[in-house]
């Protein structure tokens, strides 16, 4: 029995175009944070991308840090691979989206219902309770990680936009 959620998804070429468009409009020459999706990457290409950007800490913002199709990106394997390459791993499930909420997007053309839930239920906690921790207790630069190649298909763009509204510059890797 297939238990994967069939969310609205752009084609691979649409995702690449959308990511490029996002980066043209949300690009800081001196970013205070990064975002990244591991879709389409090997663990080594992923780590190389982080290293080239000088990322010191990776914040995994998946609610459930497991990858059935890419076991290298499951929590323990990812943590071990990153730390053996000098990158700190931290998991923030409270910044993720639970499966039952992701289901809001099933059968719809967009993920807007998911984003509305995230903006109301998670984002306020990130910026009120954790913003000090985000900028003062982690080694920088940091990268927020989730799955999707296209940041607009992932909740990491919601955090990005809020940080941008507060005057912080970022870049999607």
PDB file of C-alpha atoms in Angstrom, residues 28-165:
ATOM      1  CA  UNK A  28      21.504  38.630  -0.674  1.00  0.00           C
ATOM      2  CA  UNK A  29      25.136  39.192  -1.622  1.00  0.00           C
ATOM      3  CA  UNK A  30      26.042  38.747   2.065  1.00  0.00           C
ATOM      4  CA  UNK A  31      23.425  36.290   3.354  1.00  0.00           C
ATOM      5  CA  UNK A  32      22.810  35.897   7.054  1.00  0.00           C
ATOM      6  CA  UNK A  33      21.174  32.531   6.406  1.00  0.00           C
ATOM      7  CA  UNK A  34      20.636  30.015   3.622  1.00  0.00           C
ATOM      8  CA  UNK A  35      17.908  27.576   2.671  1.00  0.00           C
ATOM      9  CA  UNK A  36      18.390  24.329   0.780  1.00  0.00           C
ATOM     10  CA  UNK A  37      16.436  21.340  -0.488  1.00  0.00           C
ATOM     11  CA  UNK A  38      18.101  17.987  -1.028  1.00  0.00           C
ATOM     12  CA  UNK A  39      15.886  16.795  -3.868  1.00  0.00           C
ATOM     13  CA  UNK A  40      17.979  15.734  -6.860  1.00  0.00           C
ATOM     14  CA  UNK A  41      21.234  15.693  -4.899  1.00  0.00           C
ATOM     15  CA  UNK A  42      23.540  13.006  -3.608  1.00  0.00           C
ATOM     16  CA  UNK A  43      24.766  13.353  -0.057  1.00  0.00           C
ATOM     17  CA  UNK A  44      28.205  14.348  -1.351  1.00  0.00           C
ATOM     18  CA  UNK A  45      26.906  17.023  -3.743  1.00  0.00           C
ATOM     19  CA  UNK A  46      24.704  18.327  -0.935  1.00  0.00           C
ATOM     20  CA  UNK A  47      27.631  18.555   1.491  1.00  0.00           C
ATOM     21  CA  UNK A  48      29.826  20.171  -1.167  1.00  0.00           C
ATOM     22  CA  UNK A  49      27.162  22.839  -1.763  1.00  0.00           C
ATOM     23  CA  UNK A  50      27.011  23.582   1.964  1.00  0.00           C
ATOM     24  CA  UNK A  51      30.796  23.704   2.249  1.00  0.00           C
ATOM     25  CA  UNK A  52      31.164  26.082  -0.718  1.00  0.00           C
ATOM     26  CA  UNK A  53      28.710  28.446   0.995  1.00  0.00           C
ATOM     27  CA  UNK A  54      30.627  28.121   4.265  1.00  0.00           C
ATOM     28  CA  UNK A  55      27.611  26.755   6.158  1.00  0.00           C
ATOM     29  CA  UNK A  56      28.512  25.919   9.768  1.00  0.00           C
ATOM     30  CA  UNK A  57      25.124  24.616  10.969  1.00  0.00           C
ATOM     31  CA  UNK A  58      22.387  22.794   9.083  1.00  0.00           C
ATOM     32  CA  UNK A  59      18.920  23.092  10.599  1.00  0.00           C
ATOM     33  CA  UNK A  60      16.709  20.226   9.463  1.00  0.00           C
ATOM     34  CA  UNK A  61      13.174  21.642   9.496  1.00  0.00           C
ATOM     35  CA  UNK A  62      11.380  18.476   8.434  1.00  0.00           C
ATOM     36  CA  UNK A  63       8.737  17.364  10.909  1.00  0.00           C
ATOM     37  CA  UNK A  64       9.786  13.770  10.332  1.00  0.00           C
ATOM     38  CA  UNK A  65      13.462  13.586   9.289  1.00  0.00           C
ATOM     39  CA  UNK A  66      13.228  10.361   7.316  1.00  0.00           C
ATOM     40  CA  UNK A  67      13.772   9.779   3.630  1.00  0.00           C
ATOM     41  CA  UNK A  68      12.490   6.474   2.344  1.00  0.00           C
ATOM     42  CA  UNK A  69      13.950   7.089  -1.129  1.00  0.00           C
ATOM     43  CA  UNK A  70      17.221   8.702  -0.048  1.00  0.00           C
ATOM     44  CA  UNK A  71      18.313   7.055   3.204  1.00  0.00           C
ATOM     45  CA  UNK A  72      21.469   9.217   3.274  1.00  0.00           C
ATOM     46  CA  UNK A  73      19.121  12.083   4.157  1.00  0.00           C
ATOM     47  CA  UNK A  74      17.438  10.340   7.081  1.00  0.00           C
ATOM     48  CA  UNK A  75      18.306  11.983  10.405  1.00  0.00           C
ATOM     49  CA  UNK A  76      21.087   9.741  11.771  1.00  0.00           C
ATOM     50  CA  UNK A  77      22.794   9.185   8.415  1.00  0.00           C
ATOM     51  CA  UNK A  78      22.594  12.879   7.539  1.00  0.00           C
ATOM     52  CA  UNK A  79      23.871  13.963  10.958  1.00  0.00           C
ATOM     53  CA  UNK A  80      26.837  11.566  10.713  1.00  0.00           C
ATOM     54  CA  UNK A  81      27.710  12.634   7.155  1.00  0.00           C
ATOM     55  CA  UNK A  82      27.503  16.337   7.971  1.00  0.00           C
ATOM     56  CA  UNK A  83      29.435  16.129  11.215  1.00  0.00           C
ATOM     57  CA  UNK A  84      32.193  14.044   9.601  1.00  0.00           C
ATOM     58  CA  UNK A  85      32.543  17.001   7.203  1.00  0.00           C
ATOM     59  CA  UNK A  86      32.648  19.652   9.915  1.00  0.00           C
ATOM     60  CA  UNK A  87      29.005  20.809   9.681  1.00  0.00           C
ATOM     61  CA  UNK A  88      26.814  20.845  12.779  1.00  0.00           C
ATOM     62  CA  UNK A  89      23.407  19.176  12.442  1.00  0.00           C
ATOM     63  CA  UNK A  90      20.353  20.216  14.424  1.00  0.00           C
ATOM     64  CA  UNK A  91      16.772  19.056  13.986  1.00  0.00           C
ATOM     65  CA  UNK A  92      13.810  21.367  14.597  1.00  0.00           C
ATOM     66  CA  UNK A  93      10.659  19.266  14.157  1.00  0.00           C
ATOM     67  CA  UNK A  94       8.642  22.143  15.632  1.00  0.00           C
ATOM     68  CA  UNK A  95       9.499  24.109  12.467  1.00  0.00           C
ATOM     69  CA  UNK A  96       8.087  21.338  10.256  1.00  0.00           C
ATOM     70  CA  UNK A  97       4.677  20.452   8.897  1.00  0.00           C
ATOM     71  CA  UNK A  98       2.937  17.354  10.261  1.00  0.00           C
ATOM     72  CA  UNK A  99       1.670  14.796   7.765  1.00  0.00           C
ATOM     73  CA  UNK A 100      -1.999  15.491   8.544  1.00  0.00           C
ATOM     74  CA  UNK A 101      -1.448  19.178   7.713  1.00  0.00           C
ATOM     75  CA  UNK A 102       0.444  18.368   4.491  1.00  0.00           C
ATOM     76  CA  UNK A 103      -2.681  16.466   3.501  1.00  0.00           C
ATOM     77  CA  UNK A 104      -4.448  19.849   3.148  1.00  0.00           C
ATOM     78  CA  UNK A 105      -2.793  20.102  -0.278  1.00  0.00           C
ATOM     79  CA  UNK A 106      -4.050  16.793  -1.671  1.00  0.00           C
ATOM     80  CA  UNK A 107      -6.153  17.254  -4.776  1.00  0.00           C
ATOM     81  CA  UNK A 108      -5.503  20.985  -4.959  1.00  0.00           C
ATOM     82  CA  UNK A 109      -3.600  23.054  -7.499  1.00  0.00           C
ATOM     83  CA  UNK A 110      -1.468  24.826  -4.899  1.00  0.00           C
ATOM     84  CA  UNK A 111      -0.113  24.365  -1.398  1.00  0.00           C
ATOM     85  CA  UNK A 112      -1.655  27.647  -0.236  1.00  0.00           C
ATOM     86  CA  UNK A 113      -3.816  25.965   2.438  1.00  0.00           C
ATOM     87  CA  UNK A 114      -0.659  24.474   3.924  1.00  0.00           C
ATOM     88  CA  UNK A 115       1.097  27.843   3.856  1.00  0.00           C
ATOM     89  CA  UNK A 116      -1.861  29.542   5.586  1.00  0.00           C
ATOM     90  CA  UNK A 117      -1.731  26.919   8.349  1.00  0.00           C
ATOM     91  CA  UNK A 118       2.055  27.297   8.678  1.00  0.00           C
ATOM     92  CA  UNK A 119       1.916  31.096   8.780  1.00  0.00           C
ATOM     93  CA  UNK A 120      -0.712  30.960  11.549  1.00  0.00           C
ATOM     94  CA  UNK A 121       0.499  28.022  13.617  1.00  0.00           C
ATOM     95  CA  UNK A 122       4.272  27.668  13.263  1.00  0.00           C
ATOM     96  CA  UNK A 123       5.809  30.880  11.971  1.00  0.00           C
ATOM     97  CA  UNK A 124       4.711  33.011  14.962  1.00  0.00           C
ATOM     98  CA  UNK A 125       6.501  30.577  17.297  1.00  0.00           C
ATOM     99  CA  UNK A 126       9.671  30.664  15.226  1.00  0.00           C
ATOM    100  CA  UNK A 127       9.955  34.424  15.176  1.00  0.00           C
ATOM    101  CA  UNK A 128       8.769  35.094  18.733  1.00  0.00           C
ATOM    102  CA  UNK A 129      10.275  32.217  20.707  1.00  0.00           C
ATOM    103  CA  UNK A 130      13.193  31.079  18.624  1.00  0.00           C
ATOM    104  CA  UNK A 131      14.572  34.032  16.682  1.00  0.00           C
ATOM    105  CA  UNK A 132      17.024  34.870  19.451  1.00  0.00           C
ATOM    106  CA  UNK A 133      18.120  31.230  19.541  1.00  0.00           C
ATOM    107  CA  UNK A 134      18.317  31.117  15.759  1.00  0.00           C
ATOM    108  CA  UNK A 135      20.733  34.032  15.570  1.00  0.00           C
ATOM    109  CA  UNK A 136      22.599  33.771  18.867  1.00  0.00           C
ATOM    110  CA  UNK A 137      23.028  30.133  19.860  1.00  0.00           C
ATOM    111  CA  UNK A 138      23.979  28.506  16.568  1.00  0.00           C
ATOM    112  CA  UNK A 139      27.226  28.652  14.646  1.00  0.00           C
ATOM    113  CA  UNK A 140      26.780  30.732  11.515  1.00  0.00           C
ATOM    114  CA  UNK A 141      26.123  30.762   8.721  1.00  0.00           C
ATOM    115  CA  UNK A 142      23.147  28.441   9.031  1.00  0.00           C
ATOM    116  CA  UNK A 143      21.107  26.695   6.357  1.00  0.00           C
ATOM    117  CA  UNK A 144      17.475  25.637   6.747  1.00  0.00           C
ATOM    118  CA  UNK A 145      16.957  22.293   5.034  1.00  0.00           C
ATOM    119  CA  UNK A 146      13.961  20.441   3.731  1.00  0.00           C
ATOM    120  CA  UNK A 147      13.279  18.238   0.718  1.00  0.00           C
ATOM    121  CA  UNK A 148      12.061  20.221  -2.263  1.00  0.00           C
ATOM    122  CA  UNK A 149      14.359  21.703  -4.908  1.00  0.00           C
ATOM    123  CA  UNK A 150      12.025  24.660  -5.449  1.00  0.00           C
ATOM    124  CA  UNK A 151      11.835  26.764  -2.291  1.00  0.00           C
ATOM    125  CA  UNK A 152       8.305  27.905  -3.175  1.00  0.00           C
ATOM    126  CA  UNK A 153       7.153  24.281  -2.969  1.00  0.00           C
ATOM    127  CA  UNK A 154       8.563  24.024   0.562  1.00  0.00           C
ATOM    128  CA  UNK A 155       7.732  25.612   3.902  1.00  0.00           C
ATOM    129  CA  UNK A 156      11.320  26.867   4.220  1.00  0.00           C
ATOM    130  CA  UNK A 157      10.306  29.772   1.975  1.00  0.00           C
ATOM    131  CA  UNK A 158       7.795  30.886   4.604  1.00  0.00           C
ATOM    132  CA  UNK A 159      10.598  31.216   7.194  1.00  0.00           C
ATOM    133  CA  UNK A 160      12.771  32.909   4.562  1.00  0.00           C
ATOM    134  CA  UNK A 161      10.091  35.497   3.788  1.00  0.00           C
ATOM    135  CA  UNK A 162       9.532  36.266   7.462  1.00  0.00           C
ATOM    136  CA  UNK A 163      13.250  36.700   8.111  1.00  0.00           C
ATOM    137  CA  UNK A 164      13.470  38.885   5.008  1.00  0.00           C
ATOM    138  CA  UNK A 165      10.567  41.031   6.314  1.00  0.00           C
TER     139      UNK A 165
END
